[in-house]
Every structure is written in structure tokens, then in C-alpha cells.
mmCIF file with all atom_site columns, C-alpha atoms in Angstrom:
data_model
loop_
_atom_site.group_PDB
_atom_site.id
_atom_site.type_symbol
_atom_site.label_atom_id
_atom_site.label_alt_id
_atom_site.label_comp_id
_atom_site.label_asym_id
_atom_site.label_entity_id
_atom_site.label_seq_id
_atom_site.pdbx_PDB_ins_code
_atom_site.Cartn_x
_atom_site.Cartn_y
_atom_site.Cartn_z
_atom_site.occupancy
_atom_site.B_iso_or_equiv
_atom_site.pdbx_formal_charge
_atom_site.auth_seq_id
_atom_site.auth_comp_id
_atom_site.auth_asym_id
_atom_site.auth_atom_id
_atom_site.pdbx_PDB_model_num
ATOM 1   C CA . UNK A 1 1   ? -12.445 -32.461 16.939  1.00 59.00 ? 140 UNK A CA 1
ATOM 2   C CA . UNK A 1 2   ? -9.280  -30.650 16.224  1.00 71.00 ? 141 UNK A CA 1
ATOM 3   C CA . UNK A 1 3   ? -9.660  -27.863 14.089  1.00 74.00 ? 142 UNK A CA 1
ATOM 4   C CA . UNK A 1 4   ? -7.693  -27.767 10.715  1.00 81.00 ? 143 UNK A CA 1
ATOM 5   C CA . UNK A 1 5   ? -4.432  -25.915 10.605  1.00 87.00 ? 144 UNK A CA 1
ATOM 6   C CA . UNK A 1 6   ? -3.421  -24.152 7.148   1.00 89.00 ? 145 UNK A CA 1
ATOM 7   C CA . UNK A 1 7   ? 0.348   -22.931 6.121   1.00 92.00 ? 146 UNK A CA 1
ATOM 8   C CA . UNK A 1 8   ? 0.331   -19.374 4.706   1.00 95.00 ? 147 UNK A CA 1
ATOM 9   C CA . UNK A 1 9   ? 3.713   -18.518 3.326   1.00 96.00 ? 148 UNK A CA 1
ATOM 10  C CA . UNK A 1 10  ? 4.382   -14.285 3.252   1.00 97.00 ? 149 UNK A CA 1
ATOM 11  C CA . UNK A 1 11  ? 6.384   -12.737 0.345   1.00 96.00 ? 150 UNK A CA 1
ATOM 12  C CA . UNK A 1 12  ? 9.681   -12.886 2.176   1.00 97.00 ? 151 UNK A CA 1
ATOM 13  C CA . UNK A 1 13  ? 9.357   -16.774 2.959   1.00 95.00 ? 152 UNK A CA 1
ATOM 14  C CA . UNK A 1 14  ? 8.135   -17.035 6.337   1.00 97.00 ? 153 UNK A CA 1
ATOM 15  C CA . UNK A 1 15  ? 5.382   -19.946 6.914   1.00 96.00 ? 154 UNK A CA 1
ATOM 16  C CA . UNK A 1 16  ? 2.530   -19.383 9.788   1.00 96.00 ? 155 UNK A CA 1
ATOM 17  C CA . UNK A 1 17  ? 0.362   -21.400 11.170  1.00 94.00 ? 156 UNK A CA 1
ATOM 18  C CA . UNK A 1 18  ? -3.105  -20.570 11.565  1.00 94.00 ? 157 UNK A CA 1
ATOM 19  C CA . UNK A 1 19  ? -6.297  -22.435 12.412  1.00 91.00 ? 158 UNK A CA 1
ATOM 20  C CA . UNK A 1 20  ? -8.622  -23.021 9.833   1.00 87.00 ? 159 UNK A CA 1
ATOM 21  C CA . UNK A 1 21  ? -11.268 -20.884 11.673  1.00 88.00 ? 160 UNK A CA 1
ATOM 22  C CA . UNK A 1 22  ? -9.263  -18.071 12.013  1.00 90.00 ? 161 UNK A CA 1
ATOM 23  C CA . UNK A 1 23  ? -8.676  -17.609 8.063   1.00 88.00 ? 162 UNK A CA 1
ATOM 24  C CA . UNK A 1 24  ? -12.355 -18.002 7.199   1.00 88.00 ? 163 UNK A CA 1
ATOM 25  C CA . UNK A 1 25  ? -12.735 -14.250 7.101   1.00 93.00 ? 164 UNK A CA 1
ATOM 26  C CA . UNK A 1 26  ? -10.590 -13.893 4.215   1.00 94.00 ? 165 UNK A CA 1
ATOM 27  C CA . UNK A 1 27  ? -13.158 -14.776 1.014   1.00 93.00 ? 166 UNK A CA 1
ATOM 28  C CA . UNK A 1 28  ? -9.938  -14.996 -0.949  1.00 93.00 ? 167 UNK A CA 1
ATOM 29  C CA . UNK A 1 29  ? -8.521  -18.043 0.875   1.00 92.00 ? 168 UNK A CA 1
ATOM 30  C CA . UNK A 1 30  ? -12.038 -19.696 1.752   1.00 89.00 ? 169 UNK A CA 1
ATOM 31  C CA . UNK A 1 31  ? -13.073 -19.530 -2.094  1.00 90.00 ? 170 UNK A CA 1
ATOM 32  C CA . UNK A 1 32  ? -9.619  -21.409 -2.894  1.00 88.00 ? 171 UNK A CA 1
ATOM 33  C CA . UNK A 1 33  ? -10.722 -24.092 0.018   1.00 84.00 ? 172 UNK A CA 1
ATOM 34  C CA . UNK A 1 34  ? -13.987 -24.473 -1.865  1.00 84.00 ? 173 UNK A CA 1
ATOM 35  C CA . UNK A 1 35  ? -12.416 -24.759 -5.221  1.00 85.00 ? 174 UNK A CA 1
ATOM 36  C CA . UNK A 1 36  ? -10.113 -27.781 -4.338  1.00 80.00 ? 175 UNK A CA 1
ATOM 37  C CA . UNK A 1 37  ? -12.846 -29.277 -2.239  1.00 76.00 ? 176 UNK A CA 1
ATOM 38  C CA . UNK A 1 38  ? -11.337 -28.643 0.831   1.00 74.00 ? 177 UNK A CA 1
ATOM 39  C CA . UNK A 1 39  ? -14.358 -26.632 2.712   1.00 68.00 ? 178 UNK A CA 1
ATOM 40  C CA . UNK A 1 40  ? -15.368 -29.357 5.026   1.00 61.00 ? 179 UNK A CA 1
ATOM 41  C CA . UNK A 1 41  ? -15.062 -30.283 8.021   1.00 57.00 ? 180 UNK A CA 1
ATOM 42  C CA . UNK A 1 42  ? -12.963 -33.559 7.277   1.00 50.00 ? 181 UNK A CA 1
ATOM 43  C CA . UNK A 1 43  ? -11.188 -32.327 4.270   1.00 53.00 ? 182 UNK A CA 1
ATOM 44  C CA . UNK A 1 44  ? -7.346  -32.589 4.257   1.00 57.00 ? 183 UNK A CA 1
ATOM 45  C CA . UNK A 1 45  ? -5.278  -29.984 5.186   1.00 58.00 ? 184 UNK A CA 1
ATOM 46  C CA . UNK A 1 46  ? -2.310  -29.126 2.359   1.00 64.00 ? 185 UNK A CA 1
ATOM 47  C CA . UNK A 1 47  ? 0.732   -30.204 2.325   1.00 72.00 ? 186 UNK A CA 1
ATOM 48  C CA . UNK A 1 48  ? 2.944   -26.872 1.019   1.00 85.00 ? 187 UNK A CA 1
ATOM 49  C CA . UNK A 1 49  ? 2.103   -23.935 2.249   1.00 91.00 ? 188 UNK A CA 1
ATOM 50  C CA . UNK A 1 50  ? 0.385   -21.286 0.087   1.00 92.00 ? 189 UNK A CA 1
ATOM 51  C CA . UNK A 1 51  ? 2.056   -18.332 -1.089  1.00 93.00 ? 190 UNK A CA 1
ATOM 52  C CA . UNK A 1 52  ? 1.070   -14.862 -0.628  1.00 95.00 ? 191 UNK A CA 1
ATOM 53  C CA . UNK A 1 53  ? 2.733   -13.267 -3.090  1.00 93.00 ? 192 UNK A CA 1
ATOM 54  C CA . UNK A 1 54  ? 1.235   -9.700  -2.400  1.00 94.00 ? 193 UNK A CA 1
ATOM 55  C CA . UNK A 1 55  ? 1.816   -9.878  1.536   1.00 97.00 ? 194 UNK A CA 1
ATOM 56  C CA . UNK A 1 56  ? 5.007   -9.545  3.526   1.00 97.00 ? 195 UNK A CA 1
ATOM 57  C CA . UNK A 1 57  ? 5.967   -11.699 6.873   1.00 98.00 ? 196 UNK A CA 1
ATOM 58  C CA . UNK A 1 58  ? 4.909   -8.376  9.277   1.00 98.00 ? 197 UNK A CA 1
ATOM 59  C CA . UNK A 1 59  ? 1.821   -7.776  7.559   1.00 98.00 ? 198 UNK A CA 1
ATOM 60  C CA . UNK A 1 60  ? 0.507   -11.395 7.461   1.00 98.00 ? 199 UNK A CA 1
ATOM 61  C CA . UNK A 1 61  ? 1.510   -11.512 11.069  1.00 98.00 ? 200 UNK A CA 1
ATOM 62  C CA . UNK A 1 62  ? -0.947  -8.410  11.753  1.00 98.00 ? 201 UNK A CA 1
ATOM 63  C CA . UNK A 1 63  ? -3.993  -9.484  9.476   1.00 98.00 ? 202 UNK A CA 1
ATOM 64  C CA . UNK A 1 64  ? -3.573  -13.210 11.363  1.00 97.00 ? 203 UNK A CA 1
ATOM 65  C CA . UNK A 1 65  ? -3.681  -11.335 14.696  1.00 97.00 ? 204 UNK A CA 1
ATOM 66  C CA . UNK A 1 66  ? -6.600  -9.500  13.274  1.00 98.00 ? 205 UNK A CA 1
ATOM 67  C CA . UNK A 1 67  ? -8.787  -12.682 11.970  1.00 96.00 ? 206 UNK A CA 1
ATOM 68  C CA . UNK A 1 68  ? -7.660  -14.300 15.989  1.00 96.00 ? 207 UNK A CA 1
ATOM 69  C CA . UNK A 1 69  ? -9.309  -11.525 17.642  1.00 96.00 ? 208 UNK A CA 1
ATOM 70  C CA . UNK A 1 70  ? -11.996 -11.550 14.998  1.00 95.00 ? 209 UNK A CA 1
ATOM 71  C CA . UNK A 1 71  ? -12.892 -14.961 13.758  1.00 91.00 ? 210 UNK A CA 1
ATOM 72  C CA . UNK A 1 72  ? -16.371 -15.797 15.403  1.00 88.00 ? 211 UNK A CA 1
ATOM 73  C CA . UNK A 1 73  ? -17.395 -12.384 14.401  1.00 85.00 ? 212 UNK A CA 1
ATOM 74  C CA . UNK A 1 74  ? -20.123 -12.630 12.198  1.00 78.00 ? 213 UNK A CA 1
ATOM 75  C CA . UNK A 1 75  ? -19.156 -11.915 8.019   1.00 72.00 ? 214 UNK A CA 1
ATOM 76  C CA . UNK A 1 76  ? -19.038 -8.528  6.728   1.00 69.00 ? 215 UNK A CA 1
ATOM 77  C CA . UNK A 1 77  ? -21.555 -8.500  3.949   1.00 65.00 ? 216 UNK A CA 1
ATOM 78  C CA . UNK A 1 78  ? -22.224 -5.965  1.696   1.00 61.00 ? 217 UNK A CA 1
ATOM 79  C CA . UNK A 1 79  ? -24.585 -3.235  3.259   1.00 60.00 ? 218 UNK A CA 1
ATOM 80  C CA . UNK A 1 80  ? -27.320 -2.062  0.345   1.00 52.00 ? 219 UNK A CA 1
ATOM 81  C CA . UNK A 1 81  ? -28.011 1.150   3.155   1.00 57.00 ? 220 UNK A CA 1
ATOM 82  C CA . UNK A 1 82  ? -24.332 2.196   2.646   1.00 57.00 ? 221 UNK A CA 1
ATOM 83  C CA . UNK A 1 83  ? -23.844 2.471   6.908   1.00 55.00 ? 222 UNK A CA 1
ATOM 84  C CA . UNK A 1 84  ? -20.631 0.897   6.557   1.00 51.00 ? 223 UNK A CA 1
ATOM 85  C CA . UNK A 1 85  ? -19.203 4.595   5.508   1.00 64.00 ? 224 UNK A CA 1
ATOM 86  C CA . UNK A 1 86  ? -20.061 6.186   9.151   1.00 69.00 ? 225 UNK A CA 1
ATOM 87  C CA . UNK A 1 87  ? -16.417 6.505   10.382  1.00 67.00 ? 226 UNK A CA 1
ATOM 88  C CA . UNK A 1 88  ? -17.361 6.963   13.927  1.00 74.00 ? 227 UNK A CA 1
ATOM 89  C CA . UNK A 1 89  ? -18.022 2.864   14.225  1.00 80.00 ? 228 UNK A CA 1
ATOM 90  C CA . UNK A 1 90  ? -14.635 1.466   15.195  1.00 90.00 ? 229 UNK A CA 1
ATOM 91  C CA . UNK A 1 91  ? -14.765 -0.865  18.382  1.00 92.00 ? 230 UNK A CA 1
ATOM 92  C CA . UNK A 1 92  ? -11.863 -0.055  21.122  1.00 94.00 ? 231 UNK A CA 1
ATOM 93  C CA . UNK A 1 93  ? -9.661  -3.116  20.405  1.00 96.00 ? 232 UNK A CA 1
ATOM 94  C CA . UNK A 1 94  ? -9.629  -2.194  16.466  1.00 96.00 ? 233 UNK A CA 1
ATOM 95  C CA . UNK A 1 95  ? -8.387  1.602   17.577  1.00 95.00 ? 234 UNK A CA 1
ATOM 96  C CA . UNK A 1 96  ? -5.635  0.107   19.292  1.00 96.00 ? 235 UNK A CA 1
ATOM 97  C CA . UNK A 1 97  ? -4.856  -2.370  17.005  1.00 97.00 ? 236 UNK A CA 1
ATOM 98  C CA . UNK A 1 98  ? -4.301  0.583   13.625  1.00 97.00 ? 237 UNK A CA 1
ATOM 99  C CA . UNK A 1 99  ? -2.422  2.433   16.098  1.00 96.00 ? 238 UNK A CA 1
ATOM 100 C CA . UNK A 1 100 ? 0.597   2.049   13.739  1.00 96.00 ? 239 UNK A CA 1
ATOM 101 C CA . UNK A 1 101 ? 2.687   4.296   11.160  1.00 94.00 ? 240 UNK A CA 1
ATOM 102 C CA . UNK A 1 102 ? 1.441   5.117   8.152   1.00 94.00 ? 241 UNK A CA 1
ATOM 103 C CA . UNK A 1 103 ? 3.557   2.716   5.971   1.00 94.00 ? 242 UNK A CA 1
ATOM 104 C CA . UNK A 1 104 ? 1.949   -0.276  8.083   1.00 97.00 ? 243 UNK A CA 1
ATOM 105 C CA . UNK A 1 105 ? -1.949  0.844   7.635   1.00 97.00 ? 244 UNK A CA 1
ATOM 106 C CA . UNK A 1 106 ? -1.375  1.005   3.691   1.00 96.00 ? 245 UNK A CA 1
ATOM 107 C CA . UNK A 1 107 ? 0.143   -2.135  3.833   1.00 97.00 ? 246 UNK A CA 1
ATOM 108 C CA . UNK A 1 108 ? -2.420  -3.872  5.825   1.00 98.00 ? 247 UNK A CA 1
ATOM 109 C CA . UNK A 1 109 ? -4.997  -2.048  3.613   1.00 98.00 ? 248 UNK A CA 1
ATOM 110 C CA . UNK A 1 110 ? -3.781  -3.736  0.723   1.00 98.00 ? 249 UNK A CA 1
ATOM 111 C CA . UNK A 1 111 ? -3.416  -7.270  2.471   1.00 98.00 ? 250 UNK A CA 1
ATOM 112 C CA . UNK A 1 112 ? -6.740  -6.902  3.438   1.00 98.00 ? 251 UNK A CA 1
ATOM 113 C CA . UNK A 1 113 ? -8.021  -5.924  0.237   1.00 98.00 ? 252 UNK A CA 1
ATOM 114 C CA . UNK A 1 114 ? -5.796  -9.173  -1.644  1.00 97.00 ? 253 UNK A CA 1
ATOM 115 C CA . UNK A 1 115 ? -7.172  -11.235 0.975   1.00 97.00 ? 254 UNK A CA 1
ATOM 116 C CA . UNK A 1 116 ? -10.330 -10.307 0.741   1.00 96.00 ? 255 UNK A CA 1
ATOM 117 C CA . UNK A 1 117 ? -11.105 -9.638  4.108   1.00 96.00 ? 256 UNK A CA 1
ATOM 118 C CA . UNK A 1 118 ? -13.723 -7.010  4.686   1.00 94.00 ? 257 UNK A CA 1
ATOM 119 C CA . UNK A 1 119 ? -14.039 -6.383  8.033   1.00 94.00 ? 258 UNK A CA 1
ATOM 120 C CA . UNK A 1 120 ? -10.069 -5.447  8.493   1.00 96.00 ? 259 UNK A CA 1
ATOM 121 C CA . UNK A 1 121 ? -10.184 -3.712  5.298   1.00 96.00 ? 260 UNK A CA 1
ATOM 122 C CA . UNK A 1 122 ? -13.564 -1.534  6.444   1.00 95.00 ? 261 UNK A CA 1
ATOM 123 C CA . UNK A 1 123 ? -11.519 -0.686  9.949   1.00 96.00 ? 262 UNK A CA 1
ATOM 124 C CA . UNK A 1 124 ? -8.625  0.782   8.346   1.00 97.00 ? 263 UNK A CA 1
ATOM 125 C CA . UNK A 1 125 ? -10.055 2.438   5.475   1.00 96.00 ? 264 UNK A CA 1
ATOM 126 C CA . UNK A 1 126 ? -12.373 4.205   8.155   1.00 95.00 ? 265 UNK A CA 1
ATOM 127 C CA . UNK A 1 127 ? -9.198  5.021   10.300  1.00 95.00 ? 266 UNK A CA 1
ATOM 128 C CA . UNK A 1 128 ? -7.550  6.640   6.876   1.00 95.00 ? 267 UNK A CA 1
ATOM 129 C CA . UNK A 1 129 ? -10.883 8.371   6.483   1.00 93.00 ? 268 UNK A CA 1
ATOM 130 C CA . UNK A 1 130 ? -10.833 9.984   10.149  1.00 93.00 ? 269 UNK A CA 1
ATOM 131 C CA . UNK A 1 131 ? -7.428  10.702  9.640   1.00 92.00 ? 270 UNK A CA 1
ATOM 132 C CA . UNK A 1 132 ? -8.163  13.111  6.672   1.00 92.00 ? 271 UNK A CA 1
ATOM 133 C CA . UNK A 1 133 ? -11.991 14.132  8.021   1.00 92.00 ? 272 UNK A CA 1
ATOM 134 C CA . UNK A 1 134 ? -11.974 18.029  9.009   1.00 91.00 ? 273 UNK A CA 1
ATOM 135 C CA . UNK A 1 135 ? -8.758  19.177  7.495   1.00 90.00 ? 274 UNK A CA 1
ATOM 136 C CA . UNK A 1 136 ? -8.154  21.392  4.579   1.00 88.00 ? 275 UNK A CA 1
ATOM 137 C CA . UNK A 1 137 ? -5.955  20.173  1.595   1.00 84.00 ? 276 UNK A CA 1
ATOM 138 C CA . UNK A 1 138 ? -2.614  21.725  2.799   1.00 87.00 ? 277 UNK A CA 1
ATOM 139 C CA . UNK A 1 139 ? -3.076  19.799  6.028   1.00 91.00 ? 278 UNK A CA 1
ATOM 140 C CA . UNK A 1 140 ? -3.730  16.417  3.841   1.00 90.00 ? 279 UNK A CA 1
ATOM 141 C CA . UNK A 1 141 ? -1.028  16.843  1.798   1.00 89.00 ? 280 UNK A CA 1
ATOM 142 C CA . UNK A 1 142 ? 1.075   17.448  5.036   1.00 90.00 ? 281 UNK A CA 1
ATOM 143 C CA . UNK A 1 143 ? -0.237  14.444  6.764   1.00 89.00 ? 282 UNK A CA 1
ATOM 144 C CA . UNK A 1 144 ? 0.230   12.129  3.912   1.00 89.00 ? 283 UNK A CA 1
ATOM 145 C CA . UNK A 1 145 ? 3.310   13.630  2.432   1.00 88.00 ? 284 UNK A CA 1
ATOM 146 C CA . UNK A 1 146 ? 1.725   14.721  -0.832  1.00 89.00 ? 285 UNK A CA 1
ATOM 147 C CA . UNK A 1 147 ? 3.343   16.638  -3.083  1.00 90.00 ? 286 UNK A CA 1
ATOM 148 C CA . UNK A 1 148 ? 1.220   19.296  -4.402  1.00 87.00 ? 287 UNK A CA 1
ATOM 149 C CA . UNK A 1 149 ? 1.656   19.255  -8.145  1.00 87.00 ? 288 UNK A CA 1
ATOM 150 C CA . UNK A 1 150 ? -1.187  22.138  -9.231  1.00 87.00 ? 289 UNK A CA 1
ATOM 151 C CA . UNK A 1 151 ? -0.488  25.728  -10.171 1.00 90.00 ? 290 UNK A CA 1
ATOM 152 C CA . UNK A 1 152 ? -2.877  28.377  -8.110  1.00 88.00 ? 291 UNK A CA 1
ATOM 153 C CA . UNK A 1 153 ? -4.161  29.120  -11.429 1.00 92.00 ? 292 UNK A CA 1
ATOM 154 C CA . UNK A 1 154 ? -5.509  25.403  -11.633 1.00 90.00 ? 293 UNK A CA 1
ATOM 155 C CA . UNK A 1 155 ? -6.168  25.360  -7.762  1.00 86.00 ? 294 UNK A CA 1
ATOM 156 C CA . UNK A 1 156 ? -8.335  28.393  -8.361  1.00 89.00 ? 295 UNK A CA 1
ATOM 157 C CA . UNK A 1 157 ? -10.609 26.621  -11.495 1.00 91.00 ? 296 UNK A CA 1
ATOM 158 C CA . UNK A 1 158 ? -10.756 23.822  -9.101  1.00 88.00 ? 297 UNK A CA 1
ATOM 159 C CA . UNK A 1 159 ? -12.385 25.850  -6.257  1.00 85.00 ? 298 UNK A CA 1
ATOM 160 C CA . UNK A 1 160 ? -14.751 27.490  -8.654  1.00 88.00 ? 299 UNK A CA 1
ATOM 161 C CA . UNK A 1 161 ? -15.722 24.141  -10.170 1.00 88.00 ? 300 UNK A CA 1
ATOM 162 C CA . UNK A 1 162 ? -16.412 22.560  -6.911  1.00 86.00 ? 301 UNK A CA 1
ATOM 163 C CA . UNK A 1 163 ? -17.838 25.812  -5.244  1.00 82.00 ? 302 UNK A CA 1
ATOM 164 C CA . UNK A 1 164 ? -21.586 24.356  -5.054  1.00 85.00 ? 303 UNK A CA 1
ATOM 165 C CA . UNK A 1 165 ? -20.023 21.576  -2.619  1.00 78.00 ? 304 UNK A CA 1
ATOM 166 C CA . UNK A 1 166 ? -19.059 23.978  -0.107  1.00 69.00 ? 305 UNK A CA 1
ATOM 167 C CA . UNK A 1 167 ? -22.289 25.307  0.238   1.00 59.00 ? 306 UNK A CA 1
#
């Protein structure tokens, strides 16, 4: 049995092919399979492509690479214990894979948040998080390019506010 293929047409018109497999780890997507019946194994495969309004030719190209590497995973659920917010969890091939600028991990943040798909979305929101863990504010602001818009007078009220958290 061949497995279904599926158009997916980026913001800047560029149409990919994927295997039906491979996109079943973005909710987003499978939920609009489900909704025009199109969840089974014999169901028809469209005929136009569908848009991704939010998602640019590059990016799509990324989060498809992703989902290849990724699709017989199992799905990311949501974890009632919270231990999807260790940082420390990120296999090898994911590291190399977010190895990119900052401009490309926001983007594929918010692809994988439009998408829906949570395992890509967990990965890089864990690599922002280990890029800011252990550094001071200045050094934030320097690593994201963040302007800092408080006076010290309100930087100061801040620090006394939030002094029981450094404890």
C-alpha cells in the first residue's frame, strides 16, 4: 500500500510534497483530515494544495524535515507531572537540527505552534530556554537584542519586589 501524499503550500507559494505519515504530528493538519473525512487509510488525497498562510517556504521545509526524522515517534501528549519543562532532555539529532540563527528558531517556534506540532515546538522552546538559563538580565537582553526600556529607579522596585525569589 502506498502511503498518501498531501500538498502543503508555504506563504510565499511554494508546494511540497510530503507523505501522509510524516504530517500526522501536526494536530492542526490531522484534525482538518478528520473534519473532511479524510483520516483513513483509503481516503482521497486533495486535489489543491493547502495553504499555510502563517508559514514561509524555508520554514515549512525545516518543520517537514523535522516530522521525516520524527514521524514514527510516538505523540507528544500533554504531561499532568509537568517533566516536559526539564531543559536538559534534547536528543543529539534535535541539537543539531536548532543549530540555526535566531530569526530561524522563532520562526520555526511559531510554525510549530500554528501547526500544532508539539514535539518540535517542546525542542525549541527548551533550546530558547537553555539559551537564557544562567545569565543575568543584561546578558538576555544582549543575547536577544532587547532593548532595555526601565529606569534604575523602576529596575530597583523590581529587585525589591522579586527579592524573596532570589533567596
Amino acid at each position: 500500500m502506498t502511503v498518501p501524499k498531501i500538498q502543503l503550500k508555504s506563504n510565499d507559494d511554494e508546494i511540497f510534497d510530503v507523505d501522509r505519515d510524516v504530517i500526522r504530528l501536526s494536530t492542526t493538519l490531522n484534525t482538518m483530515f478528520q473534519d473532511l473525512g479524510m483520516d483513513g487509510p483509503d481516503a482521497d488525497a486533495l486535489s489543491d494544495p493547502i495553504p499555510l498562510a502563517n508559514v514561509n517556504a524555508t520554514i515549512l521545509k525545516k518543520v517537514i524535515q523535522w516530522c521525516q526524522y520524527h514521524k514514527d515517534d510516538p505523540l507528544v501528549t500533554e504531561d499532568p507531572d509537568n517533566k516536559d519543562r526539564r531543559t536538559d532532555d534534547i536528543p543529539s539529532w534535535d541539537v543539531e537540527f536548532l543549530k540555526v540563527d535566531q530569526g530561524t528558531l522563532f520562526e520555526l517556534i511559531l510554525a510549530a505552534n500554528y501547526l500544532d506540532v508539539r514535539g518540535l515546538l517542546d525542542v525549541a522552546c527548551k533550546t530558547v530556554a537553555n539559551m537564557i538559563k544562567g545569565k543575568t538580565p543584561e546578558e538576555i537582553r544582549r543575547t536577544f537584542n532587547i532593548k532595555n526600556d526601565f529606569t534604575p529607579e523602576e529596575e530597583e522596585q523590581i529587585r525589591r519586589e522579586n527579592a524573596w525569589c532570589e533567596d
